Short mmCIF file of C-alpha atoms in Angstrom, two decimals:
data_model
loop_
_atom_site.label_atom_id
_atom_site.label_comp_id
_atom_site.label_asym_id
_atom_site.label_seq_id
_atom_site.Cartn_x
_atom_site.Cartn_y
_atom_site.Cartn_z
CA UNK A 1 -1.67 26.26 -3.47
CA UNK A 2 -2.72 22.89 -4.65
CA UNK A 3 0.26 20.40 -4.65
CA UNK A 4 0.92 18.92 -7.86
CA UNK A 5 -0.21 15.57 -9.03
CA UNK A 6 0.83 12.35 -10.85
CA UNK A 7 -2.39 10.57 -11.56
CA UNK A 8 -1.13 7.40 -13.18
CA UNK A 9 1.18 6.16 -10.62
CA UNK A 10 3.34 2.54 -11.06
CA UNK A 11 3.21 0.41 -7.77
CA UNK A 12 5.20 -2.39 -10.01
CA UNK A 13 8.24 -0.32 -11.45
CA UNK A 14 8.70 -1.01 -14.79
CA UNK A 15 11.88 -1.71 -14.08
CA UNK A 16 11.24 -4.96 -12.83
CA UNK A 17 8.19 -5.69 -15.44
CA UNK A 18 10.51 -5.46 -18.37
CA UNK A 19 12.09 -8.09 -17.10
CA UNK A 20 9.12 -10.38 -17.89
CA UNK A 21 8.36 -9.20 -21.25
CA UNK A 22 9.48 -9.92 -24.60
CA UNK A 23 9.31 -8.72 -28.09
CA UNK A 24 5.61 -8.64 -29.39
CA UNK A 25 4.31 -9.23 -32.39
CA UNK A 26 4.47 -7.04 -36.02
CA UNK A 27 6.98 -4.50 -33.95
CA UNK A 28 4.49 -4.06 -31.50
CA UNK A 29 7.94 -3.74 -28.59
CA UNK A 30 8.09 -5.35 -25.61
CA UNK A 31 4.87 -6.79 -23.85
CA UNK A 32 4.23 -8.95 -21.24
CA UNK A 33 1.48 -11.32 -20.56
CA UNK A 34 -0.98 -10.47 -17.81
CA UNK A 35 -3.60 -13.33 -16.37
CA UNK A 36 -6.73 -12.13 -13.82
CA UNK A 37 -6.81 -14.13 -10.88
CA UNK A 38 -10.22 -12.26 -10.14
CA UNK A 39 -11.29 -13.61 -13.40
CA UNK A 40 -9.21 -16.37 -14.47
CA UNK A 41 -10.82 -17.62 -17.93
CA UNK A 42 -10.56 -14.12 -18.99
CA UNK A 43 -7.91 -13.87 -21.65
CA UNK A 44 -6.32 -10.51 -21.95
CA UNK A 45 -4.49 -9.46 -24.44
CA UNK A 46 -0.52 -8.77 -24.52
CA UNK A 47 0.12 -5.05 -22.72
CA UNK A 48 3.09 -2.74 -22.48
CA UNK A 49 4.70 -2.47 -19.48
CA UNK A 50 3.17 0.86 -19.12
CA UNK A 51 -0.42 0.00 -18.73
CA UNK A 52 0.40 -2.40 -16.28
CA UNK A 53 1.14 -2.29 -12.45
CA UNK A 54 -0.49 0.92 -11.59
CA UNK A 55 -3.14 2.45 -9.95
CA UNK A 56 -5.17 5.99 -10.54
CA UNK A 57 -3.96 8.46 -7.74
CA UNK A 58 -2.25 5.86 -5.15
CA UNK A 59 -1.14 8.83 -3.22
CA UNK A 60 -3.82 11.26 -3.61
CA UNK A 61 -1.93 14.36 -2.48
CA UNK A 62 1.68 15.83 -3.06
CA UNK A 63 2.48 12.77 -5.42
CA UNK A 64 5.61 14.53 -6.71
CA UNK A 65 7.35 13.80 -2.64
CA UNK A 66 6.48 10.39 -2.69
CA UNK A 67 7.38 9.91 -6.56
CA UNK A 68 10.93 11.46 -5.83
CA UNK A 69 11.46 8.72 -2.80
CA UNK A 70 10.36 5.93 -5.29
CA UNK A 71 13.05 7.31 -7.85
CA UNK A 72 15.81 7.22 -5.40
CA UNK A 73 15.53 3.62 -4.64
CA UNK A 74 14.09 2.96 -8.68
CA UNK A 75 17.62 5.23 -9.83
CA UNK A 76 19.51 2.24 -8.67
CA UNK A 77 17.30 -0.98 -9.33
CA UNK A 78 19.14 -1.54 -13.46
CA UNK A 79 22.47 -1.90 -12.54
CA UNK A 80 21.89 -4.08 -9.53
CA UNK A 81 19.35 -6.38 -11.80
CA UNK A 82 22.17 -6.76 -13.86
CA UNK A 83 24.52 -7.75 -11.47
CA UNK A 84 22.34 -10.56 -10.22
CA UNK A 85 21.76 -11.91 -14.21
CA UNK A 86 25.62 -11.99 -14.33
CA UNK A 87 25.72 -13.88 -10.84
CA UNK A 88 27.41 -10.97 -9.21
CA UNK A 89 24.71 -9.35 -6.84
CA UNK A 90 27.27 -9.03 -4.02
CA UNK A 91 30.11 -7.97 -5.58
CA UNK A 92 29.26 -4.01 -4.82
CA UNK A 93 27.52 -2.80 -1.94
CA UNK A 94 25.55 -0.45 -3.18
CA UNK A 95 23.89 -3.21 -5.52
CA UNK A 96 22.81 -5.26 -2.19
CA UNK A 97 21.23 -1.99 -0.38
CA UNK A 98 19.59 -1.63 -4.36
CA UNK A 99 18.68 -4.56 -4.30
CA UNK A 100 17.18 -4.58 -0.65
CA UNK A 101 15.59 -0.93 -0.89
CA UNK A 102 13.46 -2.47 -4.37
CA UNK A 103 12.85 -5.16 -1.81
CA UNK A 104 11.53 -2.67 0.76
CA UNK A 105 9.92 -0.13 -2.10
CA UNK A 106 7.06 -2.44 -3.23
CA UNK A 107 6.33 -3.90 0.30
CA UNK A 108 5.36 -0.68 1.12
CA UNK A 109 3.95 1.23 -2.16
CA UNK A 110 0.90 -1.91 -2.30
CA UNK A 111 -2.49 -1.88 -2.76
CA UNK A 112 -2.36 -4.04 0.43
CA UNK A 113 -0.71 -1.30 2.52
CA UNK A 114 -3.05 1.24 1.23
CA UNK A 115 -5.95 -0.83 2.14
CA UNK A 116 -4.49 -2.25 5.73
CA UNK A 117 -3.82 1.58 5.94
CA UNK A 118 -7.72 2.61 5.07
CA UNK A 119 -9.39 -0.21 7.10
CA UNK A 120 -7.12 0.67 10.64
CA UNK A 121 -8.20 4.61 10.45
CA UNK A 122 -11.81 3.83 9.94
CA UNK A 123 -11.42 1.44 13.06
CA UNK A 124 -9.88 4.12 14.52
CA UNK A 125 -12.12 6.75 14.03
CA UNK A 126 -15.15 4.54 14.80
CA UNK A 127 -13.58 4.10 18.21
CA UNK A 128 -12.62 7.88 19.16
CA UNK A 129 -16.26 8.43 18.24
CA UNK A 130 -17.46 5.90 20.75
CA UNK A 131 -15.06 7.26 23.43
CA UNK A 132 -15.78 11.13 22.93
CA UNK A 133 -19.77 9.96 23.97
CA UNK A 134 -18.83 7.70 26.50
CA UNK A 135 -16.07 9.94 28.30
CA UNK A 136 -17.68 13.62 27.21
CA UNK A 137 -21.21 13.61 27.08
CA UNK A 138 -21.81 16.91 28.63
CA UNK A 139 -18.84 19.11 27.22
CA UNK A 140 -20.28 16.96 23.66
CA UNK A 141 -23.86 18.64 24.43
CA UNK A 142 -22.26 21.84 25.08
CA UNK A 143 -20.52 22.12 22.02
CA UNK A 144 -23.99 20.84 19.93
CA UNK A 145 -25.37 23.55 21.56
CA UNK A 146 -22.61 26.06 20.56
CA UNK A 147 -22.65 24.79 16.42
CA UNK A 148 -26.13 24.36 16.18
CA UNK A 149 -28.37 25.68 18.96
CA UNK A 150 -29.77 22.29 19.53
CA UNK A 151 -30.06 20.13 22.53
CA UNK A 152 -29.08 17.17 21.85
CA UNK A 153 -31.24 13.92 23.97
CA UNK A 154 -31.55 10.71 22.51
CA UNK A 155 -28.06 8.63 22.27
CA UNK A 156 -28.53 8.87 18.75
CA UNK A 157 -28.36 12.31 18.30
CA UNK A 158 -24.99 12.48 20.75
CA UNK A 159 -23.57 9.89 18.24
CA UNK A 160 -24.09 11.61 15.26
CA UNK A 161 -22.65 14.91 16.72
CA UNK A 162 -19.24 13.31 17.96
CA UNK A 163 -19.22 11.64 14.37
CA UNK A 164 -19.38 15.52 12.89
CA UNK A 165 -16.52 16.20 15.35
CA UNK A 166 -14.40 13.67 14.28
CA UNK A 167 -15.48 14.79 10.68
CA UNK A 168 -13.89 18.18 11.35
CA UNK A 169 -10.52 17.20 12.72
CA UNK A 170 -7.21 17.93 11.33
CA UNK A 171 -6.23 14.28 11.24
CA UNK A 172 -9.52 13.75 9.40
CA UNK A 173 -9.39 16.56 7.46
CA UNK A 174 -5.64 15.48 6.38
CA UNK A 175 -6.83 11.62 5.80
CA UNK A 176 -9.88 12.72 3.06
CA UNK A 177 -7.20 14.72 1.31
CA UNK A 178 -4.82 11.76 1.54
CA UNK A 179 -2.42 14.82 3.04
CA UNK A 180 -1.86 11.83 5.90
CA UNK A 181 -1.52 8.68 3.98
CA UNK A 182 1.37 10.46 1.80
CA UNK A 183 3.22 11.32 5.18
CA UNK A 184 2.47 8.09 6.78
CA UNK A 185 3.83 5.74 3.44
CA UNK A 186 6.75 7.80 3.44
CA UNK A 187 7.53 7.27 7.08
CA UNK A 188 6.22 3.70 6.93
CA UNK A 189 9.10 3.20 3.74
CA UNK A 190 11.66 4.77 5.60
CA UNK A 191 11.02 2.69 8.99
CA UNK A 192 10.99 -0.31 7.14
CA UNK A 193 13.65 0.06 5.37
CA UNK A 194 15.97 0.62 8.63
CA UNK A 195 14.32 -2.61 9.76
CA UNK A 196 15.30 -5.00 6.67
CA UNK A 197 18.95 -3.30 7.20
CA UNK A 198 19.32 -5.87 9.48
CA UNK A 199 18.39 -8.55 7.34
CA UNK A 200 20.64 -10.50 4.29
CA UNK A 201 19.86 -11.09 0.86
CA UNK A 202 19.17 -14.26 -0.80
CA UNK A 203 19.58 -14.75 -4.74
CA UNK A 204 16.95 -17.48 -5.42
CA UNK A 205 16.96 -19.29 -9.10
CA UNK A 206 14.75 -22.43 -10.12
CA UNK A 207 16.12 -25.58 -10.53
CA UNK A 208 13.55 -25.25 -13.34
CA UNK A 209 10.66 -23.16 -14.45
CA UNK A 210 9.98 -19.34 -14.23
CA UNK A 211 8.42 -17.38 -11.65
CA UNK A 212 5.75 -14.98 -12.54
CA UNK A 213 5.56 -11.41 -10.41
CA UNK A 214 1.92 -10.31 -9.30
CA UNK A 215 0.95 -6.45 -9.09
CA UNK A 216 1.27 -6.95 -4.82
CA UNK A 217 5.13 -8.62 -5.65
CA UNK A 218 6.67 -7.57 -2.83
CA UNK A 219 5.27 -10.24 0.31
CA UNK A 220 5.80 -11.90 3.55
CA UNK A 221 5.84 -15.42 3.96
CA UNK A 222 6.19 -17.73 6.98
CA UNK A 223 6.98 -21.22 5.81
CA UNK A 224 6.69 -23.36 7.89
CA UNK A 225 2.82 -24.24 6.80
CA UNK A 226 1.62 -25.77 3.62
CA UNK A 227 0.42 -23.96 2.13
CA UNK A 228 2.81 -20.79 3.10
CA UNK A 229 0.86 -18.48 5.20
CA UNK A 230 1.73 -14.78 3.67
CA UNK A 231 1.06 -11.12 4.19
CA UNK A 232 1.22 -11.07 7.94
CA UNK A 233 3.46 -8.05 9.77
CA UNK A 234 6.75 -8.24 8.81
CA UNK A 235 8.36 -8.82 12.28
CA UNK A 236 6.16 -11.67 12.08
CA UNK A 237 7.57 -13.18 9.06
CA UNK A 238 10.68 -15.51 8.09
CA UNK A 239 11.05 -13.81 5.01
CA UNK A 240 10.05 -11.02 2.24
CA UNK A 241 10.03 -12.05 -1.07
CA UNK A 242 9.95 -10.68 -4.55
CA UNK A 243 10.46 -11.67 -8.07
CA UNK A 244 12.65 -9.71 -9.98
CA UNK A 245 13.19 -11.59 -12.98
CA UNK A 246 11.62 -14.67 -14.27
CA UNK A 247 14.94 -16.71 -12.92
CA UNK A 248 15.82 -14.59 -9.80
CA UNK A 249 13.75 -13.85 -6.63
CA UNK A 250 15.06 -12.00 -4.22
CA UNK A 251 14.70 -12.85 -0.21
CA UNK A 252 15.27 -11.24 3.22
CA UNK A 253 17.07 -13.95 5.58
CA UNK A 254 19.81 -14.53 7.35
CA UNK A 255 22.84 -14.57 5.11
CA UNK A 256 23.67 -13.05 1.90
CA UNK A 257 23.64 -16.15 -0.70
CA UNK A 258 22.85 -17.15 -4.16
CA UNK A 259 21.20 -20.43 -4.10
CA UNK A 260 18.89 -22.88 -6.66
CA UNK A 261 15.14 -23.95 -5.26
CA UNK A 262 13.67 -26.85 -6.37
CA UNK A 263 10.65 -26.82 -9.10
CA UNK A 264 8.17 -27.82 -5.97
CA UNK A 265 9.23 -24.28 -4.01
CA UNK A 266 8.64 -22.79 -6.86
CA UNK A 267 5.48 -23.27 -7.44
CA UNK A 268 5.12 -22.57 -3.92
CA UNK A 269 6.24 -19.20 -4.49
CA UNK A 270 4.54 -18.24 -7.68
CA UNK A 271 1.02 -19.44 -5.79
CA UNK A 272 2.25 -16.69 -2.88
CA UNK A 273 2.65 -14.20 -5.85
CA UNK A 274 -1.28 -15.22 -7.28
CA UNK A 275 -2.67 -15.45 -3.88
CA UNK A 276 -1.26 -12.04 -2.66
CA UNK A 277 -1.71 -10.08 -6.00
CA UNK A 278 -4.84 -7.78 -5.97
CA UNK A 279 -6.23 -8.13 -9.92
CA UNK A 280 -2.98 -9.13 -11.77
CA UNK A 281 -0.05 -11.41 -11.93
CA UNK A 282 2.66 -10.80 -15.42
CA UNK A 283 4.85 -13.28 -16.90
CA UNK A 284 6.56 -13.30 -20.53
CA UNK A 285 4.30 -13.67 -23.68
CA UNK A 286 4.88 -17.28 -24.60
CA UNK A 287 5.11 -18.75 -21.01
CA UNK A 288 2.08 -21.57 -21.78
CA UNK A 289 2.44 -24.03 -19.19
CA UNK A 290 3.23 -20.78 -16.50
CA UNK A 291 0.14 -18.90 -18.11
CA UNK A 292 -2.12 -22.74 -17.58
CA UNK A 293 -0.61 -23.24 -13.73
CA UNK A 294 -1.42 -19.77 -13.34
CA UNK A 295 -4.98 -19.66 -14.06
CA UNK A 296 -5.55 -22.88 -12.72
CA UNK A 297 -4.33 -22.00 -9.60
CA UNK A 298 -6.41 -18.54 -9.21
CA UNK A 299 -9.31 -20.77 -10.76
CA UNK A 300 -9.32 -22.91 -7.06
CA UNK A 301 -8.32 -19.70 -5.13
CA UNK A 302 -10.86 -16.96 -6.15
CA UNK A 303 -14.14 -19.47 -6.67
CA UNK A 304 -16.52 -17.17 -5.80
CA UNK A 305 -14.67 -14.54 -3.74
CA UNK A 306 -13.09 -11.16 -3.76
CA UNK A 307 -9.97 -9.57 -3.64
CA UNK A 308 -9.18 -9.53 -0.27
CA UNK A 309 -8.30 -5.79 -0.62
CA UNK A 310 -11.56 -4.77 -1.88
CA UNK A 311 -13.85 -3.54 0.36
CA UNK A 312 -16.56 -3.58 -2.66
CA UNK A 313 -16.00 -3.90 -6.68
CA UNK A 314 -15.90 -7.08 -7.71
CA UNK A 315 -15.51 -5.87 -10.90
CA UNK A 316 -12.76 -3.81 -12.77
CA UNK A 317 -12.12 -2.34 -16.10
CA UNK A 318 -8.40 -2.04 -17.05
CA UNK A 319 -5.22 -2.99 -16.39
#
């Protein structure tokens, strides 16, 4: 049977985007506003939270599995948003392990870890290939000869046959039907999220200023460089960060606080959120001076480069 499929899938919950929109126009509900770091003096109209954040069949097969683990951690995100806008995030436990889990969530359901996850099986595969010729070059022949009735002499035609075994795998098979990206997010969520149970959770606000949240919100950072470095492996990092509202970020670190950052960190951490994101970054409608730093800051960032999780398309319709 074929599993079933959710083909518009939200790696931004819209949970946290409606926290950066605002009433629209002539009735027109909530919006946000969303700037293109890819294309920065593009001006894009006002969307709904619902056009924004997601991508066309993230998880390619079984959706419905990996949708239901998203919902369990998404179930809880409200109430513990709205602890933290009242200044009580810690006041219940299960709003901290909400709180940490949305933390946790969108580290791990990125166009980032889909990519990172892409780019290390092709390595992967390119290297098996290379080892089945250079460890099994006779039982290789034997089995060309099996398939095909061929004799295979040049080097050339001993590559290409170990590339059609590695073509009919099961873990191949599995990866082109994205049965083993599905298994390996979910397992890749649940591992990380026993690691970041031994981490706190910071409350940041500005001193000043709003953040903005990019559609890759969810980041490492080390900071002790300027600029912050960001995106390397999380045991690598002092911290994982994510906007949840445009006066509250949320942290991993060492102790469970609510504390103010001045206007200079924050603009630190909103150019983490524009350098990280993969097309988009969101803030509310009538955010000018945020909209101007914003595309200012992409402007110096992507002159004349690509996402760095595209392997090709520079260009994208769509939000």
């Amino acid at each position: 049977m074929k599993a079933p499929q959710v083909r518009r899938q939200h790696l931004v919950s819209q949970v946290l985007l409606k926290q950066f929109t605002a009433a629209g126009p002539d009735s027109s509900g909530l919006q946000l506003r969303p700037v293109d770091v890819c294309n920065p003096e593009r001006r894009n109209k006002l969307a709904s939270t619902r056009t924004c954040g997601w991508a066309d069949t993230f998880v390619a097969f079984d959706s419905v599995s990996a949708e239901k683990l998203w919902d369990s951690v998404e179930r809880g995100a409200h109430a513990a948003i709205e602890a933290v806008r009242g200044g009580t995030p810690f006041a219940d436990p299960l709003h901290v392990r909400a709180l940490r889990d949305l933390i946790v969530l969108h580290y791990v359901r990125s166009h980032r870890t889909r990519d990172v996850y892409t780019n290390a099986f092709e390595t992967v595969r390119v290297k098996v290939r290379s080892q089945v010729v250079e460890r099994f070059p006779e039982p290789v022949r034997r089995e060309a000869l099996r398939q095909t009735g061929l004799h295979l002499a040049g080097e050339g035609a001993l590559n290409a046959f170990a590339e059609r075994l590695v073509e009919q795998s099961e873990v191949t098979q599995a990866f082109g039907t994205g049965a083993l990206f599905r298994t390996s997010i979910e397992s890749m969520f649940n591992r990380v999220r026993a690691t970041s149970s031994n981490w706190k959770l910071e409350v940041l606000t500005p001193e000043n200023g709003q953040f903005l949240i990019g559609d890759n919100p969810a980041v490492t950072v080390r900071t002790d460089t300027r600029p912050w470095s960001y995106n390397m492996a999380i045991g690598n990092a002092h911290s994982l960060v994510l906007p949840i509202t445009p006066r509250h970020l949320l942290a991993l670190g060492r102790n469970n606080i609510v504390s103010t950052v001045p206007r200079p960190l924050m603009d630190q951490i909103n150019i983490v959120q524009i350098r990280a994101a993969d097309r988009y970054v969101y803030m509310r409608p009538r955010s000018t001076k945020l909209e101007a730093f914003a595309r200012e800051s992409a402007k110096r960032w992507r002159a004349g480069r690509l996402s760095p999780y595209r392997r090709a398309e520079s260009e994208r319709g769509g939000l």
